């Protein structure tokens, strides 16, 4: 995860990511955002999930609606170091994720928990 420098989630740990550039594929955007924020090169795999993020004002009026699409990436090269919109790179296992508590954005925590549990189950099945 990265600690966000800018909104949304400024100061919180979240998954690397950002906007898709015009003409860029979803997979290309995921790889680019990871590289820009962490210096890590990766190979894109499948979409893990898509999440609606809605923001409302005090009167309940919709201010914005984003769709966060999480893509599984496999490390290819590079040493993680915060850059661009990130002030810190943090590697968390399930225990670390739980210990981080509200320091991790809610959406990122839910997705990370799911992915980490699946990984633990896959590892156990291989034994």
Coordinates of N, CA and C in Angstrom, one line a residue:
X1 N 0.8 -1.2 0.0 CA 0.0 0.0 0.0 C 0.9 1.2 0.0
X2 N 0.3 2.3 -0.4 CA 1.0 3.6 -0.3 C 0.2 4.6 0.6
X3 N 1.0 5.5 1.2 CA 0.3 6.5 1.9 C 0.1 7.7 1.0
X4 N -1.2 8.1 0.8 CA -1.5 9.1 -0.1 C -1.1 10.5 0.3
X5 N -0.5 11.2 -0.7 CA -0.1 12.6 -0.4 C -1.3 13.5 -0.6
X6 N -2.2 13.2 -1.6 CA -3.3 14.1 -2.0 C -4.7 13.4 -1.8
X7 N -5.8 14.2 -1.8 CA -7.1 13.6 -1.8 C -7.4 12.8 -3.0
X8 N -8.2 11.8 -3.0 CA -8.9 11.3 -1.8 C -8.0 10.5 -0.9
X9 N -8.3 10.3 0.3 CA -7.5 9.5 1.2 C -6.2 10.1 1.6
X10 N -6.0 11.4 1.5 CA -4.7 12.0 1.9 C -4.3 11.6 3.3
X11 N -3.1 11.2 3.4 CA -2.6 10.8 4.7 C -2.9 9.3 5.1
X12 N -3.7 8.7 4.4 CA -4.1 7.3 4.7 C -3.4 6.3 3.8
X13 N -3.3 5.1 4.2 CA -2.8 4.0 3.4 C -3.9 3.6 2.4
X14 N -3.5 3.4 1.2 CA -4.5 3.0 0.1 C -3.7 2.2 -0.9
X15 N -4.5 1.6 -1.8 CA -3.9 0.9 -2.9 C -3.4 1.9 -3.9
X16 N -2.2 1.7 -4.6 CA -1.7 2.6 -5.6 C -2.8 2.7 -6.7
X17 N -2.9 3.8 -7.3 CA -3.9 4.0 -8.4 C -4.2 5.4 -8.7
X18 N -5.0 5.6 -9.7 CA -5.4 6.9 -10.1 C -6.3 6.8 -11.4
X19 N -6.3 7.9 -12.1 CA -7.2 8.0 -13.3 C -6.5 7.3 -14.5
X20 N -7.4 6.8 -15.3 CA -7.0 6.2 -16.6 C -6.8 7.4 -17.6
X21 N -5.7 7.4 -18.2 CA -5.4 8.5 -19.2 C -6.1 8.2 -20.5
X22 N -6.5 9.2 -21.3 CA -7.2 9.0 -22.6 C -6.4 8.0 -23.5
X23 N -7.1 7.0 -24.0 CA -6.5 6.0 -24.9 C -5.8 4.9 -24.2
X24 N -5.7 4.9 -22.8 CA -4.9 3.9 -22.1 C -5.9 2.8 -21.6
X25 N -5.4 1.6 -21.7 CA -6.3 0.5 -21.2 C -6.2 0.4 -19.7
X26 N -7.2 -0.3 -19.2 CA -7.2 -0.5 -17.7 C -6.0 -1.1 -17.2
X27 N -5.5 -2.1 -17.9 CA -4.2 -2.8 -17.4 C -3.0 -1.9 -17.5
X28 N -2.9 -1.1 -18.6 CA -1.8 -0.1 -18.8 C -1.9 0.9 -17.7
X29 N -3.1 1.4 -17.3 CA -3.2 2.4 -16.3 C -2.7 1.8 -14.9
X30 N -3.1 0.6 -14.6 CA -2.7 0.0 -13.4 C -1.2 -0.2 -13.3
X31 N -0.6 -0.6 -14.3 CA 0.9 -0.8 -14.4 C 1.6 0.6 -14.2
X32 N 1.1 1.6 -15.0 CA 1.7 2.9 -14.9 C 1.5 3.5 -13.5
X33 N 0.3 3.5 -12.9 CA 0.1 4.0 -11.6 C 1.0 3.4 -10.5
X34 N 1.2 2.0 -10.6 CA 2.1 1.4 -9.7 C 3.5 1.8 -9.9
X35 N 3.9 2.0 -11.1 CA 5.3 2.4 -11.4 C 5.5 3.9 -10.9
X36 N 4.5 4.8 -11.2 CA 4.7 6.2 -10.8 C 4.7 6.3 -9.3
X37 N 3.9 5.5 -8.6 CA 3.8 5.7 -7.1 C 4.8 4.9 -6.3
X38 N 5.4 3.8 -6.9 CA 6.3 3.0 -6.1 C 7.6 2.6 -6.8
X39 N 7.7 2.9 -8.1 CA 8.9 2.5 -8.8 C 8.9 1.0 -9.2
X40 N 7.9 0.2 -8.9 CA 7.8 -1.2 -9.2 C 7.2 -1.4 -10.6
X41 N 7.9 -2.3 -11.3 CA 7.3 -2.7 -12.6 C 6.6 -4.0 -12.4
X42 N 5.4 -4.1 -13.1 CA 4.6 -5.3 -12.8 C 3.9 -5.7 -14.1
X43 N 3.4 -6.9 -14.1 CA 2.6 -7.5 -15.2 C 1.2 -7.6 -14.8
X44 N 0.2 -7.1 -15.5 CA -1.2 -7.1 -15.1 C -1.8 -8.5 -15.3
X45 N -2.7 -8.8 -14.4 CA -3.4 -10.1 -14.4 C -4.9 -9.7 -14.5
X46 N -5.7 -10.4 -13.7 CA -7.2 -10.2 -13.8 C -7.7 -9.0 -12.9
X47 N -8.9 -8.6 -13.2 CA -9.6 -7.6 -12.4 C -10.0 -8.4 -11.2
X48 N -9.7 -7.8 -10.0 CA -10.2 -8.5 -8.7 C -11.6 -8.0 -8.4
X49 N -11.8 -6.8 -8.5 CA -13.2 -6.2 -8.1 C -13.3 -4.8 -8.7
X50 N -14.6 -4.4 -8.7 CA -14.9 -3.0 -9.1 C -15.8 -2.5 -7.9
X51 N -15.6 -1.3 -7.5 CA -16.3 -0.8 -6.3 C -16.8 0.6 -6.6
X52 N -18.1 0.9 -6.4 CA -18.6 2.2 -6.5 C -18.3 3.1 -5.3
X53 N -17.7 4.3 -5.5 CA -17.4 5.2 -4.4 C -18.2 6.5 -4.7
X54 N -19.2 6.7 -3.8 CA -20.1 7.8 -4.0 C -19.8 8.8 -2.9
X55 N -19.9 10.1 -3.2 CA -19.7 11.2 -2.3 C -20.9 12.1 -2.3
X56 N -21.4 12.4 -1.1 CA -22.6 13.2 -1.0 C -22.3 14.5 -0.2
X57 N -23.1 15.5 -0.4 CA -23.0 16.7 0.4 C -23.9 16.5 1.7
X58 N -23.9 17.5 2.5 CA -24.7 17.5 3.8 C -26.2 17.3 3.6
X59 N -26.6 17.6 2.4 CA -28.1 17.5 2.0 C -28.4 16.2 1.3
X60 N -27.4 15.3 1.1 CA -27.6 14.1 0.4 C -27.4 14.1 -1.1
X61 N -27.1 15.3 -1.6 CA -26.9 15.4 -3.1 C -25.6 14.8 -3.5
X62 N -25.6 14.1 -4.6 CA -24.5 13.4 -5.1 C -23.4 14.4 -5.6
X63 N -22.2 14.4 -5.0 CA -21.1 15.2 -5.5 C -20.3 14.6 -6.5
X64 N -20.0 13.3 -6.3 CA -19.1 12.6 -7.3 C -19.4 11.1 -7.2
X65 N -19.1 10.4 -8.3 CA -19.3 9.0 -8.3 C -18.1 8.4 -9.1
X66 N -17.2 7.7 -8.4 CA -16.1 7.1 -9.0 C -16.3 5.5 -9.0
X67 N -15.7 4.9 -9.9 CA -15.6 3.4 -9.9 C -14.2 3.0 -9.7
X68 N -13.9 2.4 -8.6 CA -12.5 1.9 -8.4 C -12.4 0.5 -8.9
X69 N -11.5 0.2 -9.8 CA -11.3 -1.1 -10.4 C -10.0 -1.6 -9.9
X70 N -9.9 -2.7 -9.2 CA -8.7 -3.2 -8.7 C -8.2 -4.4 -9.6
X71 N -7.0 -4.2 -10.1 CA -6.3 -5.2 -11.0 C -5.2 -5.9 -10.2
X72 N -5.2 -7.2 -10.3 CA -4.1 -7.9 -9.7 C -2.8 -7.7 -10.6
X73 N -1.7 -7.3 -10.0 CA -0.5 -7.1 -10.7 C 0.6 -8.1 -10.1
X74 N 1.5 -8.6 -10.9 CA 2.5 -9.5 -10.4 C 3.9 -8.7 -10.6
X75 N 4.6 -8.6 -9.5 CA 5.9 -7.9 -9.5 C 6.8 -8.5 -10.6
X76 N 7.5 -7.6 -11.4 CA 8.4 -8.0 -12.4 C 9.8 -7.5 -12.0
X77 N 9.9 -6.3 -11.6 CA 11.2 -5.7 -11.2 C 11.1 -4.4 -10.4
X78 N 12.2 -4.0 -9.8 CA 12.1 -2.7 -9.1 C 12.1 -2.9 -7.6
X79 N 12.6 -1.9 -6.9 CA 12.6 -1.8 -5.5 C 11.6 -0.7 -5.1
X80 N 10.6 -1.1 -4.3 CA 9.5 -0.1 -3.9 C 10.0 1.1 -3.2
X81 N 9.7 2.3 -3.6 CA 10.0 3.5 -3.0 C 8.9 4.5 -3.3
X82 N 8.5 5.3 -2.3 CA 7.4 6.2 -2.5 C 7.8 7.3 -3.5
X83 N 6.9 7.7 -4.4 CA 7.1 8.7 -5.4 C 5.7 9.3 -5.8
X84 N 5.7 10.3 -6.6 CA 4.5 10.9 -7.2 C 3.5 11.2 -6.0
X85 N 2.3 10.6 -6.0 CA 1.3 10.9 -5.1 C 1.5 10.1 -3.7
X86 N 2.5 9.3 -3.6 CA 2.8 8.5 -2.4 C 3.9 9.1 -1.6
X87 N 3.7 9.1 -0.3 CA 4.7 9.5 0.7 C 5.4 8.4 1.3
X88 N 4.8 7.2 1.2 CA 5.4 6.0 1.9 C 4.8 4.8 1.2
X89 N 5.6 3.7 1.1 CA 5.2 2.4 0.7 C 5.2 1.5 1.9
X90 N 4.2 0.7 2.1 CA 4.0 -0.2 3.2 C 3.6 -1.5 2.7
X91 N 4.3 -2.6 3.1 CA 3.9 -3.9 2.8 C 3.1 -4.5 4.1
X92 N 1.9 -5.0 3.9 CA 1.1 -5.5 5.0 C 0.7 -6.9 4.8
X93 N 0.8 -7.7 5.8 CA 0.1 -9.0 5.8 C -1.2 -8.8 6.5
X94 N -2.0 -9.9 6.7 CA -3.2 -9.8 7.4 C -3.1 -9.2 8.8
X95 N -2.1 -9.7 9.5 CA -1.9 -9.1 10.9 C -1.6 -7.6 10.9
X96 N -0.7 -7.3 10.0 CA -0.3 -5.9 9.8 C -1.5 -5.0 9.4
X97 N -2.3 -5.5 8.5 CA -3.5 -4.8 8.1 C -4.5 -4.6 9.2
X98 N -4.7 -5.6 10.0 CA -5.5 -5.4 11.2 C -4.9 -4.4 12.2
X99 N -3.6 -4.5 12.4 CA -3.0 -3.6 13.3 C -3.0 -2.1 12.8
X100 N -3.0 -1.9 11.5 CA -3.1 -0.6 11.0 C -4.4 0.1 11.2
X101 N -5.5 -0.7 11.4 CA -6.8 -0.1 11.7 C -7.3 1.0 10.7
X102 N -7.6 2.1 11.3 CA -8.2 3.2 10.5 C -7.2 4.0 9.7
X103 N -5.9 3.6 9.8 CA -4.8 4.2 9.0 C -5.0 3.8 7.6
X104 N -5.7 2.7 7.3 CA -5.9 2.2 5.9 C -7.3 2.6 5.5
X105 N -7.5 3.2 4.3 CA -8.8 3.5 3.8 C -9.7 2.3 3.8
X106 N -11.0 2.5 4.0 CA -11.9 1.4 4.2 C -12.0 0.5 2.9
X107 N -12.0 1.1 1.7 CA -12.1 0.4 0.5 C -10.8 -0.5 0.3
X108 N -9.6 0.2 0.5 CA -8.4 -0.6 0.4 C -8.3 -1.7 1.4
X109 N -8.7 -1.5 2.6 CA -8.6 -2.5 3.6 C -9.5 -3.7 3.3
X110 N -10.7 -3.5 2.8 CA -11.6 -4.5 2.4 C -11.0 -5.4 1.2
X111 N -10.5 -4.7 0.2 CA -9.9 -5.4 -0.9 C -8.7 -6.2 -0.5
X112 N -7.8 -5.5 0.3 CA -6.6 -6.2 0.7 C -6.9 -7.4 1.6
X113 N -7.9 -7.3 2.5 CA -8.2 -8.4 3.3 C -8.7 -9.6 2.4
X114 N -9.5 -9.3 1.4 CA -10.0 -10.4 0.5 C -8.8 -11.0 -0.2
X115 N -7.9 -10.2 -0.8 CA -6.8 -10.8 -1.5 C -5.9 -11.5 -0.7
X116 N -5.6 -11.0 0.5 CA -4.6 -11.7 1.4 C -5.2 -13.0 1.9
X117 N -6.5 -13.1 2.2 CA -7.2 -14.3 2.6 C -7.1 -15.4 1.5
X118 N -7.4 -14.9 0.3 CA -7.3 -15.8 -0.9 C -5.9 -16.4 -1.0
X119 N -4.9 -15.5 -0.8 CA -3.5 -16.0 -1.0 C -3.2 -17.0 0.1
X120 N -3.6 -16.8 1.3 CA -3.3 -17.7 2.4 C -4.0 -19.1 2.1
X121 N -5.2 -19.0 1.6 CA -6.0 -20.3 1.2 C -5.2 -21.0 0.1
X122 N -4.8 -20.3 -0.9 CA -4.1 -20.9 -2.1 C -2.8 -21.5 -1.6
X123 N -2.0 -20.8 -0.7 CA -0.8 -21.4 -0.2 C -1.1 -22.7 0.6
X124 N -2.1 -22.7 1.4 CA -2.5 -23.8 2.2 C -2.9 -25.0 1.3
X125 N -3.5 -24.7 0.2 CA -4.0 -25.8 -0.7 C -2.7 -26.4 -1.4
X126 N -1.7 -25.7 -1.5 CA -0.5 -26.2 -2.2 C 0.4 -27.1 -1.3
X127 N 0.1 -27.1 0.0 CA 0.9 -27.8 1.0 C 0.4 -29.3 1.1

